[in-house]
Amino acid sequence: MIPFIVESTGKTVIPRPDMLHRKITVTSDQPLMRSHAVERVFEALKQADIGVIESSDMIVMLDIKELANTQMPDGFSMVSTGTYGDGPTRVVAMPADLDVDNVEGVAFSLLNSHPGAIEIAGVILLMAMLGAVVLARKKVEMDDAAKLAAQTRHLVEVGPLTAKEIEEGRLAASIRTAASAKDSGAMASGGRA
């Protein structure tokens, strides 16, 4: 396995002594390019609890538990590759100006290297605020329309009345008038009938 990694990558491989006794098997039913085969070997090593640290000129193999505790020299960071960070861990040189000390420093370095970013951020913020105003105004208009619809629901359209309905309405009105006159007369006489 180690000679294959050396031939495929052209890098020096430094395994820990206890890594030499661990066995892994990688099989494929199709021919693979060397780069894909090396990635498969690294995945198999990870499944066998062997951590792989890859730098520009060497590959270090150690126990995966040691990988979390490994201290990198200043200016270097370990980055896990792969789709979900499940690939080999690579050592990457990080320039000193990328070190994050405070938020203001990050903002300044972003704006310093990209002066137009503040203008673009301002336009994006302005568009977001305009969108919020439009949505709020639309909601107010919808609320007003809902209130108007609720008020008009209580109004019932009455078509033309027939002669019978008019006569029944007059009869009901005269009965109510007679009943109210009788009640008011009874009250005027002191409640005696």
mmCIF file of C-alpha atoms in Angstrom:
data_model
loop_
_atom_site.group_PDB
_atom_site.id
_atom_site.type_symbol
_atom_site.label_atom_id
_atom_site.label_comp_id
_atom_site.label_asym_id
_atom_site.label_seq_id
_atom_site.Cartn_x
_atom_site.Cartn_y
_atom_site.Cartn_z
ATOM 1 C CA MET A 1 0.000 0.000 0.000
ATOM 2 C CA ILE A 2 2.724 2.501 0.937
ATOM 3 C CA PRO A 3 4.697 1.967 -2.294
ATOM 4 C CA PHE A 4 1.464 2.519 -4.275
ATOM 5 C CA ILE A 5 0.808 5.833 -2.466
ATOM 6 C CA VAL A 6 4.423 6.937 -3.041
ATOM 7 C CA GLU A 7 4.286 6.065 -6.762
ATOM 8 C CA SER A 8 0.845 7.646 -7.274
ATOM 9 C CA THR A 9 1.426 10.905 -5.425
ATOM 10 C CA GLY A 10 5.188 11.367 -5.718
ATOM 11 C CA LYS A 11 5.257 12.314 -2.025
ATOM 12 C CA THR A 12 7.168 10.909 0.898
ATOM 13 C CA VAL A 13 4.965 8.687 3.089
ATOM 14 C CA ILE A 14 5.745 8.647 6.816
ATOM 15 C CA PRO A 15 3.707 5.998 8.631
ATOM 16 C CA ARG A 16 3.750 5.527 12.371
ATOM 17 C CA PRO A 17 5.343 2.160 13.254
ATOM 18 C CA ASP A 18 2.044 0.652 14.450
ATOM 19 C CA MET A 19 0.412 1.597 11.109
ATOM 20 C CA LEU A 20 2.671 -0.808 9.211
ATOM 21 C CA HIS A 21 0.909 -3.844 10.695
ATOM 22 C CA ARG A 22 -2.635 -2.776 9.803
ATOM 23 C CA LYS A 23 -4.089 -4.262 6.647
ATOM 24 C CA ILE A 24 -6.636 -2.688 4.323
ATOM 25 C CA THR A 25 -8.254 -4.011 1.169
ATOM 26 C CA VAL A 26 -9.560 -1.918 -1.695
ATOM 27 C CA THR A 27 -11.322 -3.619 -4.598
ATOM 28 C CA SER A 28 -13.011 -2.251 -7.686
ATOM 29 C CA ASP A 29 -14.839 -3.963 -10.526
ATOM 30 C CA GLN A 30 -13.727 -1.251 -12.960
ATOM 31 C CA PRO A 31 -10.319 0.187 -13.769
ATOM 32 C CA LEU A 32 -9.659 3.419 -11.859
ATOM 33 C CA MET A 33 -7.458 6.371 -12.585
ATOM 34 C CA ARG A 34 -4.540 6.609 -10.163
ATOM 35 C CA SER A 35 -5.909 9.763 -8.496
ATOM 36 C CA HIS A 36 -9.260 8.075 -7.820
ATOM 37 C CA ALA A 37 -7.514 4.940 -6.610
ATOM 38 C CA VAL A 38 -5.453 6.985 -4.135
ATOM 39 C CA GLU A 39 -8.635 8.658 -2.847
ATOM 40 C CA ARG A 40 -10.210 5.210 -2.369
ATOM 41 C CA VAL A 41 -7.117 4.066 -0.465
ATOM 42 C CA PHE A 42 -7.369 7.147 1.776
ATOM 43 C CA GLU A 43 -11.070 6.396 2.408
ATOM 44 C CA ALA A 44 -10.207 2.793 3.308
ATOM 45 C CA LEU A 45 -7.471 4.023 5.650
ATOM 46 C CA LYS A 46 -9.957 6.293 7.374
ATOM 47 C CA GLN A 47 -12.393 3.399 7.818
ATOM 48 C CA ALA A 48 -9.530 1.421 9.376
ATOM 49 C CA ASP A 49 -9.026 4.298 11.885
ATOM 50 C CA ILE A 50 -5.853 5.484 10.174
ATOM 51 C CA GLY A 51 -5.619 9.245 9.797
ATOM 52 C CA VAL A 52 -3.880 10.701 6.746
ATOM 53 C CA ILE A 53 -2.295 14.148 6.817
ATOM 54 C CA GLU A 54 -1.201 15.296 3.385
ATOM 55 C CA SER A 55 1.022 18.310 2.772
ATOM 56 C CA SER A 56 2.611 19.532 -0.427
ATOM 57 C CA ASP A 57 5.558 17.137 -0.186
ATOM 58 C CA MET A 58 4.706 14.419 2.348
ATOM 59 C CA ILE A 59 1.941 12.196 3.700
ATOM 60 C CA VAL A 60 1.863 11.280 7.391
ATOM 61 C CA MET A 61 -0.182 8.279 8.507
ATOM 62 C CA LEU A 62 -1.163 8.053 12.165
ATOM 63 C CA ASP A 63 -3.937 6.782 14.425
ATOM 64 C CA ILE A 64 -7.140 8.718 13.870
ATOM 65 C CA LYS A 65 -7.334 9.597 17.589
ATOM 66 C CA GLU A 66 -3.914 11.230 17.343
ATOM 67 C CA LEU A 67 -5.097 13.248 14.364
ATOM 68 C CA ALA A 68 -7.412 15.369 16.524
ATOM 69 C CA ASN A 69 -4.599 16.140 18.972
ATOM 70 C CA THR A 70 -1.938 16.948 16.375
ATOM 71 C CA GLN A 71 -0.612 20.502 16.707
ATOM 72 C CA MET A 72 0.215 22.235 13.464
ATOM 73 C CA PRO A 73 3.099 24.685 13.205
ATOM 74 C CA ASP A 74 2.219 28.372 12.816
ATOM 75 C CA GLY A 75 0.966 29.216 9.370
ATOM 76 C CA PHE A 76 -0.480 25.743 8.711
ATOM 77 C CA SER A 77 -3.962 24.321 9.247
ATOM 78 C CA MET A 78 -5.530 20.902 8.781
ATOM 79 C CA VAL A 79 -8.455 20.816 6.360
ATOM 80 C CA SER A 80 -10.671 17.770 5.944
ATOM 81 C CA THR A 81 -11.563 17.190 2.300
ATOM 82 C CA GLY A 82 -14.340 15.287 0.626
ATOM 83 C CA THR A 83 -18.006 16.069 0.208
ATOM 84 C CA TYR A 84 -18.868 16.021 3.906
ATOM 85 C CA GLY A 85 -15.388 16.361 5.344
ATOM 86 C CA ASP A 86 -14.939 12.608 5.191
ATOM 87 C CA GLY A 87 -11.925 12.599 2.871
ATOM 88 C CA PRO A 88 -8.279 12.734 3.837
ATOM 89 C CA THR A 89 -7.055 15.570 5.989
ATOM 90 C CA ARG A 90 -4.692 17.880 4.177
ATOM 91 C CA VAL A 91 -2.258 20.323 5.715
ATOM 92 C CA VAL A 92 -2.719 23.698 4.108
ATOM 93 C CA ALA A 93 -0.424 26.700 4.453
ATOM 94 C CA MET A 94 -2.523 29.627 5.680
ATOM 95 C CA PRO A 95 -1.091 33.105 5.082
ATOM 96 C CA ALA A 96 -0.724 35.189 8.228
ATOM 97 C CA ASP A 97 -3.106 37.861 6.915
ATOM 98 C CA LEU A 98 -5.953 35.302 6.931
ATOM 99 C CA ASP A 99 -5.728 34.813 10.685
ATOM 100 C CA VAL A 100 -8.918 36.007 12.348
ATOM 101 C CA ASP A 101 -8.299 38.086 15.443
ATOM 102 C CA ASN A 102 -11.515 40.092 15.471
ATOM 103 C CA VAL A 103 -14.545 40.746 13.333
ATOM 104 C CA GLU A 104 -13.460 44.267 12.448
ATOM 105 C CA GLY A 105 -10.190 42.916 11.096
ATOM 106 C CA VAL A 106 -12.021 40.419 8.905
ATOM 107 C CA ALA A 107 -14.342 43.116 7.576
ATOM 108 C CA PHE A 108 -11.421 45.447 6.919
ATOM 109 C CA SER A 109 -9.421 42.786 5.082
ATOM 110 C CA LEU A 110 -12.458 41.861 2.971
ATOM 111 C CA LEU A 111 -13.103 45.473 2.052
ATOM 112 C CA ASN A 112 -9.410 46.190 1.591
ATOM 113 C CA SER A 113 -9.005 43.427 -0.971
ATOM 114 C CA HIS A 114 -12.423 44.012 -2.608
ATOM 115 C CA PRO A 115 -13.312 47.727 -2.412
ATOM 116 C CA GLY A 116 -16.534 47.286 -4.392
ATOM 117 C CA ALA A 117 -17.907 44.807 -1.842
ATOM 118 C CA ILE A 118 -19.307 47.568 0.394
ATOM 119 C CA GLU A 119 -21.264 49.032 -2.518
ATOM 120 C CA ILE A 120 -22.650 45.634 -3.462
ATOM 121 C CA ALA A 121 -23.555 44.904 0.162
ATOM 122 C CA GLY A 122 -25.297 48.290 0.382
ATOM 123 C CA VAL A 123 -27.345 47.609 -2.744
ATOM 124 C CA ILE A 124 -28.316 44.160 -1.451
ATOM 125 C CA LEU A 125 -29.376 45.646 1.896
ATOM 126 C CA LEU A 126 -31.358 48.400 0.163
ATOM 127 C CA MET A 127 -33.162 45.842 -2.015
ATOM 128 C CA ALA A 128 -33.983 43.738 1.052
ATOM 129 C CA MET A 129 -35.416 46.772 2.848
ATOM 130 C CA LEU A 130 -37.449 47.761 -0.230
ATOM 131 C CA GLY A 131 -38.784 44.219 -0.467
ATOM 132 C CA ALA A 132 -39.827 44.323 3.194
ATOM 133 C CA VAL A 133 -41.676 47.621 2.632
ATOM 134 C CA VAL A 134 -43.479 46.241 -0.428
ATOM 135 C CA LEU A 135 -44.522 43.103 1.461
ATOM 136 C CA ALA A 136 -45.733 45.131 4.459
ATOM 137 C CA ARG A 137 -47.747 47.454 2.223
ATOM 138 C CA LYS A 138 -49.249 44.498 0.379
ATOM 139 C CA LYS A 139 -50.293 42.977 3.718
ATOM 140 C CA VAL A 140 -52.005 46.239 4.752
ATOM 141 C CA GLU A 141 -53.846 46.345 1.419
ATOM 142 C CA MET A 142 -54.887 42.723 1.858
ATOM 143 C CA ASP A 143 -56.106 43.434 5.419
ATOM 144 C CA ASP A 144 -58.168 46.399 4.172
ATOM 145 C CA ALA A 145 -59.628 44.256 1.389
ATOM 146 C CA ALA A 146 -60.504 41.521 3.908
ATOM 147 C CA LYS A 147 -62.280 44.045 6.175
ATOM 148 C CA LEU A 148 -64.265 45.412 3.241
ATOM 149 C CA ALA A 149 -65.207 41.887 2.171
ATOM 150 C CA ALA A 150 -66.347 41.065 5.724
ATOM 151 C CA GLN A 151 -68.534 44.185 5.834
ATOM 152 C CA THR A 152 -70.150 43.499 2.472
ATOM 153 C CA ARG A 153 -70.928 39.900 3.423
ATOM 154 C CA HIS A 154 -73.522 41.163 5.928
ATOM 155 C CA LEU A 155 -75.408 43.083 3.249
ATOM 156 C CA VAL A 156 -77.953 40.802 1.621
ATOM 157 C CA GLU A 157 -79.225 41.587 -1.806
ATOM 158 C CA VAL A 158 -83.019 41.642 -1.857
ATOM 159 C CA GLY A 159 -84.781 41.279 -5.165
ATOM 160 C CA PRO A 160 -88.180 42.762 -6.040
ATOM 161 C CA LEU A 161 -90.962 41.672 -3.654
ATOM 162 C CA THR A 162 -94.108 39.995 -4.864
ATOM 163 C CA ALA A 163 -97.563 41.331 -3.997
ATOM 164 C CA LYS A 164 -98.069 38.508 -1.517
ATOM 165 C CA GLU A 165 -94.762 39.301 0.272
ATOM 166 C CA ILE A 166 -95.696 42.976 0.409
ATOM 167 C CA GLU A 167 -99.141 42.152 1.858
ATOM 168 C CA GLU A 168 -97.613 39.779 4.430
ATOM 169 C CA GLY A 169 -95.095 42.464 5.338
ATOM 170 C CA ARG A 170 -97.869 45.050 5.842
ATOM 171 C CA LEU A 171 -99.883 42.597 7.903
ATOM 172 C CA ALA A 172 -96.866 41.808 10.093
ATOM 173 C CA ALA A 173 -96.146 45.519 10.485
ATOM 174 C CA SER A 174 -99.766 46.272 11.478
ATOM 175 C CA ILE A 175 -99.748 43.435 14.025
ATOM 176 C CA ARG A 176 -96.547 44.806 15.528
ATOM 177 C CA THR A 177 -98.004 48.313 15.582
ATOM 178 C CA ALA A 178 -101.185 47.115 17.291
ATOM 179 C CA ALA A 179 -99.214 45.115 19.842
ATOM 180 C CA SER A 180 -96.959 48.038 20.651
ATOM 181 C CA ALA A 181 -99.975 50.388 20.941
ATOM 182 C CA LYS A 182 -101.682 47.957 23.302
ATOM 183 C CA ASP A 183 -98.487 47.709 25.416
ATOM 184 C CA SER A 184 -98.078 51.476 25.554
ATOM 185 C CA GLY A 185 -101.788 51.929 26.438
ATOM 186 C CA ALA A 186 -101.523 49.376 29.207
ATOM 187 C CA MET A 187 -98.534 51.158 30.624
ATOM 188 C CA ALA A 188 -100.311 54.511 30.497
ATOM 189 C CA SER A 189 -103.291 53.183 32.499
ATOM 190 C CA GLY A 190 -101.032 51.885 35.226
ATOM 191 C CA GLY A 191 -100.617 48.369 34.008
ATOM 192 C CA ARG A 192 -104.322 47.333 34.304
ATOM 193 C CA ALA A 193 -106.103 45.687 31.416
#
